[in-house]
Amino acid sequence: MAIISALLIAAVVAVIAGGMLTRQTLFTRGLESEQLRVQGSWQLQGGMEVSRQRLWEDRQRDVLTRLDQNWARPIQLAALGPGAGPFEGRLEDEQSKFNLRNLLANDRLDPLQIENFQRLCELLGVNATLGQRISQRVIASYPRLLSPEGTAAPVNSGFRSGRDTSPEAARKPLLAKQPMLRSLDDLLGVNGVDEKLLARLEPFVTILPANTWVNGNTASAEVLAATVPGLALPRAKALIAERDSGQWFINQGDFINRLRMPNVPADAVRVGITSEWFRLQGQARGERRRVKLLALLHRSEDNMPRVIWSRVGV
């Protein structure tokens, strides 16, 4: 009995000790995970602050936004401690892309921009019907007026039927029918749009909270060919090659002159030389996981760039 009792006591002690070791191991791993999470968060925050500082300093040095400036260089930060990895990121000029928000201006449809987007879809090999579906989804995200720009609404006759043909219909905005879009990922609900298509559109198309002009100093040949009526893609590529050799556009007039297209009206060339909107893509790598950061930054003339929205994911 004494031997059996001793064995039972030893077994109980072993079970208790094993449980304590298991709990201690889980606790230690939890602390390590929390430490890595905090380090990753600080790395992402550091990458964000470096991005804002670069944008601000470049804006103070030069009013132009060009691809040879410091903001366009890769961002790399050293690891904060054991188990943590470096931060790697880059900034993209969102005004180098076609802004889908431009399909509406002053609460009205912009036929020129709708046509430009269809031309861009053609240049990128996107089906015209699919391009129209994307346009319709974007248009449905914002309230809009039915009367054309500059057209006065009919005088109120005292009778209002509530229909679109009512005398007051032109004055009353048509409410948004779909949720507002914040990024291209929100287009996945459109019939025919998938991850593969978004990957094709992403270098050339964006969605911003405000109407913008394309930056001629950062835009691709495809975006310029779609933005400037009548500009052929080979001519746009020649302009890009000339620009990237160091002959940056100094103002809109310089861009128009170098187009050598006198028949194109100046008001149809919505191309500028500065940018206010940028997207930050980065990641903090550790031994066990990788944390990714995506953020939209807005840079004004007088203040440090501010974060409009940010997304963090593993």
CSV table of C-alpha atoms in Angstrom, one decimal:
chain,number,residue,atom,x,y,z
A,1,MET,CA,0.0,0.0,0.0
A,2,ALA,CA,2.9,2.4,0.8
A,3,ILE,CA,4.4,1.7,-2.6
A,4,ILE,CA,1.1,2.2,-4.4
A,5,SER,CA,0.5,5.4,-2.4
A,6,ALA,CA,3.9,6.7,-3.3
A,7,LEU,CA,3.3,5.9,-7.0
A,8,LEU,CA,-0.1,7.7,-7.0
A,9,ILE,CA,1.4,10.7,-5.3
A,10,ALA,CA,4.3,10.8,-7.8
A,11,ALA,CA,1.7,10.5,-10.7
A,12,VAL,CA,-0.4,13.4,-9.3
A,13,VAL,CA,2.7,15.5,-8.8
A,14,ALA,CA,3.8,14.8,-12.4
A,15,VAL,CA,0.4,15.7,-13.7
A,16,ILE,CA,0.3,19.0,-11.7
A,17,ALA,CA,3.9,19.8,-12.8
A,18,GLY,CA,3.1,19.1,-16.4
A,19,GLY,CA,0.0,21.3,-16.3
A,20,MET,CA,2.0,24.1,-14.7
A,21,LEU,CA,4.7,23.8,-17.4
A,22,THR,CA,2.0,23.8,-20.1
A,23,ARG,CA,0.4,26.9,-18.7
A,24,GLN,CA,3.8,28.6,-18.3
A,25,THR,CA,4.6,27.7,-22.0
A,26,LEU,CA,1.2,29.2,-23.2
A,27,PHE,CA,1.8,32.3,-21.0
A,28,THR,CA,5.3,32.8,-22.4
A,29,ARG,CA,4.1,32.3,-26.0
A,30,GLY,CA,1.3,34.8,-25.3
A,31,LEU,CA,3.7,37.3,-24.0
A,32,GLU,CA,6.0,36.8,-27.1
A,33,SER,CA,3.0,37.2,-29.4
A,34,GLU,CA,1.9,40.4,-27.7
A,35,GLN,CA,5.5,41.7,-27.8
A,36,LEU,CA,5.7,41.0,-31.5
A,37,ARG,CA,2.3,42.6,-32.1
A,38,VAL,CA,3.4,45.7,-30.2
A,39,GLN,CA,6.7,45.8,-32.1
A,40,GLY,CA,4.8,45.4,-35.4
A,41,SER,CA,2.4,48.2,-34.6
A,42,TRP,CA,5.3,50.5,-33.7
A,43,GLN,CA,7.0,49.5,-37.0
A,44,LEU,CA,3.9,50.3,-39.0
A,45,GLN,CA,3.5,53.6,-37.1
A,46,GLY,CA,7.1,54.4,-37.8
A,47,GLY,CA,6.6,53.7,-41.5
A,48,MET,CA,3.6,56.0,-41.5
A,49,GLU,CA,5.4,58.9,-39.8
A,50,VAL,CA,8.4,58.5,-42.2
A,51,SER,CA,6.0,58.7,-45.1
A,52,ARG,CA,4.3,61.8,-43.9
A,53,GLN,CA,7.6,63.5,-43.2
A,54,ARG,CA,9.0,62.7,-46.6
A,55,LEU,CA,5.9,64.1,-48.3
A,56,TRP,CA,6.0,67.2,-46.2
A,57,GLU,CA,9.7,67.9,-46.8
A,58,ASP,CA,9.4,67.3,-50.6
A,59,ARG,CA,6.4,69.7,-50.7
A,60,GLN,CA,8.5,72.4,-48.9
A,61,ARG,CA,11.4,72.0,-51.3
A,62,ASP,CA,9.5,72.0,-54.6
A,63,VAL,CA,5.9,72.6,-55.7
A,64,LEU,CA,6.2,70.0,-58.4
A,65,THR,CA,5.5,66.3,-57.6
A,66,ARG,CA,8.0,64.2,-59.5
A,67,LEU,CA,9.2,60.6,-59.5
A,68,ASP,CA,12.8,61.6,-58.7
A,69,GLN,CA,11.9,63.0,-55.3
A,70,ASN,CA,12.5,61.4,-52.0
A,71,TRP,CA,8.9,60.3,-51.4
A,72,ALA,CA,9.1,57.9,-54.4
A,73,ARG,CA,12.0,56.0,-52.9
A,74,PRO,CA,11.5,52.7,-51.0
A,75,ILE,CA,11.0,53.1,-47.2
A,76,GLN,CA,13.1,50.8,-45.0
A,77,LEU,CA,13.3,50.9,-41.2
A,78,ALA,CA,15.5,48.6,-39.1
A,79,ALA,CA,14.0,46.1,-36.7
A,80,LEU,CA,13.1,47.3,-33.2
A,81,GLY,CA,14.3,44.3,-31.3
A,82,PRO,CA,14.8,40.5,-31.2
A,83,GLY,CA,12.2,38.6,-33.1
A,84,ALA,CA,11.0,41.7,-34.9
A,85,GLY,CA,11.7,42.3,-38.6
A,86,PRO,CA,12.3,45.5,-40.6
A,87,PHE,CA,9.6,47.7,-42.1
A,88,GLU,CA,9.5,47.9,-45.9
A,89,GLY,CA,7.1,50.1,-47.8
A,90,ARG,CA,6.6,52.5,-50.6
A,91,LEU,CA,4.4,55.5,-51.5
A,92,GLU,CA,2.4,55.7,-54.7
A,93,ASP,CA,1.1,58.9,-56.2
A,94,GLU,CA,-2.7,58.3,-56.5
A,95,GLN,CA,-3.0,61.3,-58.9
A,96,SER,CA,-0.9,59.3,-61.4
A,97,LYS,CA,-4.0,57.2,-61.9
A,98,PHE,CA,-7.5,57.7,-63.3
A,99,ASN,CA,-9.7,58.8,-60.4
A,100,LEU,CA,-13.2,57.2,-60.7
A,101,ARG,CA,-14.6,59.9,-58.5
A,102,ASN,CA,-14.2,62.2,-61.5
A,103,LEU,CA,-17.1,60.5,-63.3
A,104,LEU,CA,-19.2,63.0,-61.4
A,105,ALA,CA,-18.3,66.7,-60.9
A,106,ASN,CA,-20.5,69.3,-59.1
A,107,ASP,CA,-23.1,66.5,-58.5
A,108,ARG,CA,-23.5,66.0,-62.2
A,109,LEU,CA,-22.2,63.4,-64.6
A,110,ASP,CA,-19.1,64.3,-66.5
A,111,PRO,CA,-19.4,62.9,-70.1
A,112,LEU,CA,-15.8,63.7,-70.9
A,113,GLN,CA,-14.5,61.7,-67.9
A,114,ILE,CA,-16.9,58.8,-68.6
A,115,GLU,CA,-15.6,58.7,-72.1
A,116,ASN,CA,-12.0,58.8,-70.8
A,117,PHE,CA,-12.6,55.9,-68.5
A,118,GLN,CA,-14.0,53.8,-71.4
A,119,ARG,CA,-10.9,54.7,-73.4
A,120,LEU,CA,-8.7,53.6,-70.6
A,121,CYS,CA,-10.5,50.3,-70.3
A,122,GLU,CA,-10.0,49.8,-74.0
A,123,LEU,CA,-6.2,50.5,-73.7
A,124,LEU,CA,-6.0,48.0,-70.8
A,125,GLY,CA,-7.9,45.3,-72.6
A,126,VAL,CA,-11.0,45.5,-70.3
A,127,ASN,CA,-14.3,44.6,-71.8
A,128,ALA,CA,-16.4,47.7,-72.6
A,129,THR,CA,-19.5,46.2,-71.0
A,130,LEU,CA,-17.5,45.6,-67.8
A,131,GLY,CA,-16.2,49.1,-67.9
A,132,GLN,CA,-19.8,50.4,-68.2
A,133,ARG,CA,-20.8,48.3,-65.2
A,134,ILE,CA,-18.0,49.8,-63.1
A,135,SER,CA,-19.0,53.3,-64.2
A,136,GLN,CA,-22.6,52.6,-63.2
A,137,ARG,CA,-21.5,51.3,-59.8
A,138,VAL,CA,-19.4,54.4,-59.2
A,139,ILE,CA,-22.2,56.8,-60.3
A,140,ALA,CA,-24.7,55.0,-58.1
A,141,SER,CA,-22.4,55.8,-55.0
A,142,TYR,CA,-23.0,59.5,-55.1
A,143,PRO,CA,-26.0,61.8,-55.2
A,144,ARG,CA,-26.4,63.7,-58.5
A,145,LEU,CA,-28.5,66.3,-60.1
A,146,LEU,CA,-30.5,65.5,-63.2
A,147,SER,CA,-30.1,68.9,-65.0
A,148,PRO,CA,-27.1,69.4,-67.2
A,149,GLU,CA,-24.3,71.8,-66.1
A,150,GLY,CA,-25.4,75.4,-66.6
A,151,THR,CA,-29.0,74.6,-67.3
A,152,ALA,CA,-31.5,76.3,-65.2
A,153,ALA,CA,-34.2,74.1,-63.6
A,154,PRO,CA,-37.8,74.8,-64.7
A,155,VAL,CA,-39.8,77.3,-62.8
A,156,ASN,CA,-42.0,75.8,-60.1
A,157,SER,CA,-45.6,75.7,-61.3
A,158,GLY,CA,-47.0,74.8,-57.9
A,159,PHE,CA,-47.6,71.2,-58.8
A,160,ARG,CA,-45.1,68.5,-57.9
A,161,SER,CA,-45.9,64.9,-59.0
A,162,GLY,CA,-42.8,63.3,-57.4
A,163,ARG,CA,-41.7,61.8,-60.8
A,164,ASP,CA,-38.5,62.6,-62.7
A,165,THR,CA,-40.6,64.6,-65.1
A,166,SER,CA,-41.8,66.9,-62.3
A,167,PRO,CA,-40.8,70.6,-62.7
A,168,GLU,CA,-38.8,70.3,-59.4
A,169,ALA,CA,-37.1,67.1,-60.4
A,170,ALA,CA,-34.1,68.9,-61.9
A,171,ARG,CA,-33.4,70.7,-58.7
A,172,LYS,CA,-33.7,67.8,-56.3
A,173,PRO,CA,-30.6,65.5,-56.2
A,174,LEU,CA,-31.0,61.9,-57.0
A,175,LEU,CA,-29.9,60.1,-53.9
A,176,ALA,CA,-27.1,57.5,-53.9
A,177,LYS,CA,-28.3,54.0,-54.4
A,178,GLN,CA,-25.1,52.2,-53.4
A,179,PRO,CA,-22.6,52.5,-50.5
A,180,MET,CA,-19.7,55.0,-51.2
A,181,LEU,CA,-16.5,53.4,-52.5
A,182,ARG,CA,-13.3,53.8,-50.6
A,183,SER,CA,-10.9,51.6,-52.6
A,184,LEU,CA,-10.9,49.4,-55.7
A,185,ASP,CA,-11.6,46.4,-53.5
A,186,ASP,CA,-15.1,47.7,-53.0
A,187,LEU,CA,-15.8,47.0,-56.7
A,188,LEU,CA,-15.7,43.2,-56.1
A,189,GLY,CA,-19.5,43.3,-55.8
A,190,VAL,CA,-19.8,44.3,-59.5
A,191,ASN,CA,-20.8,41.4,-61.8
A,192,GLY,CA,-17.7,40.2,-63.6
A,193,VAL,CA,-15.1,42.0,-61.4
A,194,ASP,CA,-12.7,39.7,-59.7
A,195,GLU,CA,-9.2,39.9,-58.1
A,196,LYS,CA,-7.5,39.3,-61.4
A,197,LEU,CA,-9.3,42.3,-63.0
A,198,LEU,CA,-8.5,44.5,-60.0
A,199,ALA,CA,-4.9,43.6,-60.2
A,200,ARG,CA,-4.9,44.8,-63.8
A,201,LEU,CA,-6.7,48.0,-63.0
A,202,GLU,CA,-4.8,48.9,-59.8
A,203,PRO,CA,-1.7,50.5,-61.4
A,204,PHE,CA,-3.9,52.8,-63.5
A,205,VAL,CA,-7.2,53.4,-61.6
A,206,THR,CA,-8.0,54.7,-58.1
A,207,ILE,CA,-10.9,56.0,-56.1
A,208,LEU,CA,-10.3,59.2,-54.1
A,209,PRO,CA,-12.7,61.2,-51.8
A,210,ALA,CA,-12.4,64.3,-54.1
A,211,ASN,CA,-12.2,65.3,-57.8
A,212,THR,CA,-8.6,65.5,-59.0
A,213,TRP,CA,-6.5,66.1,-62.0
A,214,VAL,CA,-3.9,63.6,-63.4
A,215,ASN,CA,-0.3,64.5,-62.6
A,216,GLY,CA,1.6,64.5,-65.8
A,217,ASN,CA,4.9,64.1,-64.0
A,218,THR,CA,3.9,60.7,-62.5
A,219,ALA,CA,1.2,59.3,-64.7
A,220,SER,CA,1.7,56.3,-67.0
A,221,ALA,CA,1.4,56.4,-70.8
A,222,GLU,CA,-1.9,54.6,-70.7
A,223,VAL,CA,-3.5,57.1,-68.2
A,224,LEU,CA,-2.3,60.1,-70.2
A,225,ALA,CA,-3.6,58.6,-73.5
A,226,ALA,CA,-7.0,58.1,-71.9
A,227,THR,CA,-7.0,61.5,-70.2
A,228,VAL,CA,-6.0,63.6,-73.3
A,229,PRO,CA,-8.6,63.3,-76.1
A,230,GLY,CA,-6.9,62.2,-79.3
A,231,LEU,CA,-3.5,61.4,-77.7
A,232,ALA,CA,-2.3,58.1,-79.2
A,233,LEU,CA,-0.5,55.6,-76.9
A,234,PRO,CA,2.8,55.6,-78.9
A,235,ARG,CA,2.9,59.4,-78.6
A,236,ALA,CA,2.1,59.2,-74.9
A,237,LYS,CA,4.9,56.7,-74.4
A,238,ALA,CA,7.3,59.1,-76.2
A,239,LEU,CA,6.2,61.9,-73.8
A,240,ILE,CA,6.8,59.6,-70.8
A,241,ALA,CA,10.3,58.7,-72.0
A,242,GLU,CA,11.2,62.4,-72.5
A,243,ARG,CA,9.8,63.2,-69.1
A,244,ASP,CA,11.6,60.4,-67.2
A,245,SER,CA,14.9,61.4,-68.8
A,246,GLY,CA,14.7,64.5,-66.5
A,247,GLN,CA,12.6,66.9,-68.6
A,248,TRP,CA,9.8,67.3,-66.1
A,249,PHE,CA,6.7,69.3,-66.9
A,250,ILE,CA,6.9,72.6,-65.1
A,251,ASN,CA,3.3,73.6,-65.5
A,252,GLN,CA,0.1,72.7,-67.4
A,253,GLY,CA,1.1,75.0,-70.3
A,254,ASP,CA,4.4,73.2,-70.7
A,255,PHE,CA,2.5,69.9,-70.9
A,256,ILE,CA,0.1,71.2,-73.5
A,257,ASN,CA,2.9,72.7,-75.6
A,258,ARG,CA,4.8,69.5,-75.6
A,259,LEU,CA,1.7,67.6,-76.7
A,260,ARG,CA,2.0,69.3,-80.1
A,261,MET,CA,-1.8,68.9,-80.5
A,262,PRO,CA,-3.0,72.4,-81.3
A,263,ASN,CA,-6.5,71.2,-82.1
A,264,VAL,CA,-7.2,69.9,-78.6
A,265,PRO,CA,-8.8,72.6,-76.4
A,266,ALA,CA,-6.9,73.5,-73.2
A,267,ASP,CA,-10.0,72.9,-71.0
A,268,ALA,CA,-10.2,69.3,-72.2
A,269,VAL,CA,-6.6,68.6,-71.0
A,270,ARG,CA,-7.1,67.9,-67.3
A,271,VAL,CA,-3.4,67.3,-66.5
A,272,GLY,CA,-1.5,69.1,-63.8
A,273,ILE,CA,2.0,68.9,-62.2
A,274,THR,CA,1.3,68.5,-58.5
A,275,SER,CA,-0.3,65.8,-56.3
A,276,GLU,CA,-2.1,65.8,-53.0
A,277,TRP,CA,-3.2,62.2,-52.6
A,278,PHE,CA,-0.8,59.3,-51.9
A,279,ARG,CA,-1.1,55.7,-50.9
A,280,LEU,CA,1.2,53.9,-48.6
A,281,GLN,CA,1.8,50.2,-48.9
A,282,GLY,CA,4.1,48.5,-46.3
A,283,GLN,CA,4.7,45.5,-44.2
A,284,ALA,CA,6.5,44.7,-40.9
A,285,ARG,CA,8.1,41.3,-41.0
A,286,GLY,CA,8.8,39.2,-38.0
A,287,GLU,CA,9.9,35.6,-37.3
A,288,ARG,CA,6.4,34.2,-37.1
A,289,ARG,CA,4.2,36.6,-39.0
A,290,ARG,CA,4.0,39.5,-41.4
A,291,VAL,CA,1.7,42.5,-40.8
A,292,LYS,CA,0.7,44.6,-43.8
A,293,LEU,CA,-0.4,48.3,-43.9
A,294,LEU,CA,-2.4,50.1,-46.5
A,295,ALA,CA,-3.2,53.8,-46.0
A,296,LEU,CA,-4.4,56.8,-47.9
A,297,LEU,CA,-2.6,60.1,-47.2
A,298,HIS,CA,-3.6,63.7,-48.1
A,299,ARG,CA,-1.0,66.4,-48.4
A,300,SER,CA,-2.1,70.0,-48.3
A,301,GLU,CA,0.1,73.1,-48.9
A,302,ASP,CA,0.1,74.3,-45.3
A,303,ASN,CA,0.0,71.2,-43.0
A,304,MET,CA,1.6,67.9,-42.5
A,305,PRO,CA,0.0,65.1,-44.6
A,306,ARG,CA,-2.9,63.5,-42.7
A,307,VAL,CA,-4.1,59.9,-42.8
A,308,ILE,CA,-7.5,59.6,-44.4
A,309,TRP,CA,-7.9,55.9,-43.7
A,310,SER,CA,-5.6,52.9,-43.0
A,311,ARG,CA,-6.0,49.2,-43.0
A,312,VAL,CA,-3.8,46.7,-41.1
A,313,GLY,CA,-3.9,43.0,-41.8
A,314,VAL,CA,-1.8,39.8,-41.5
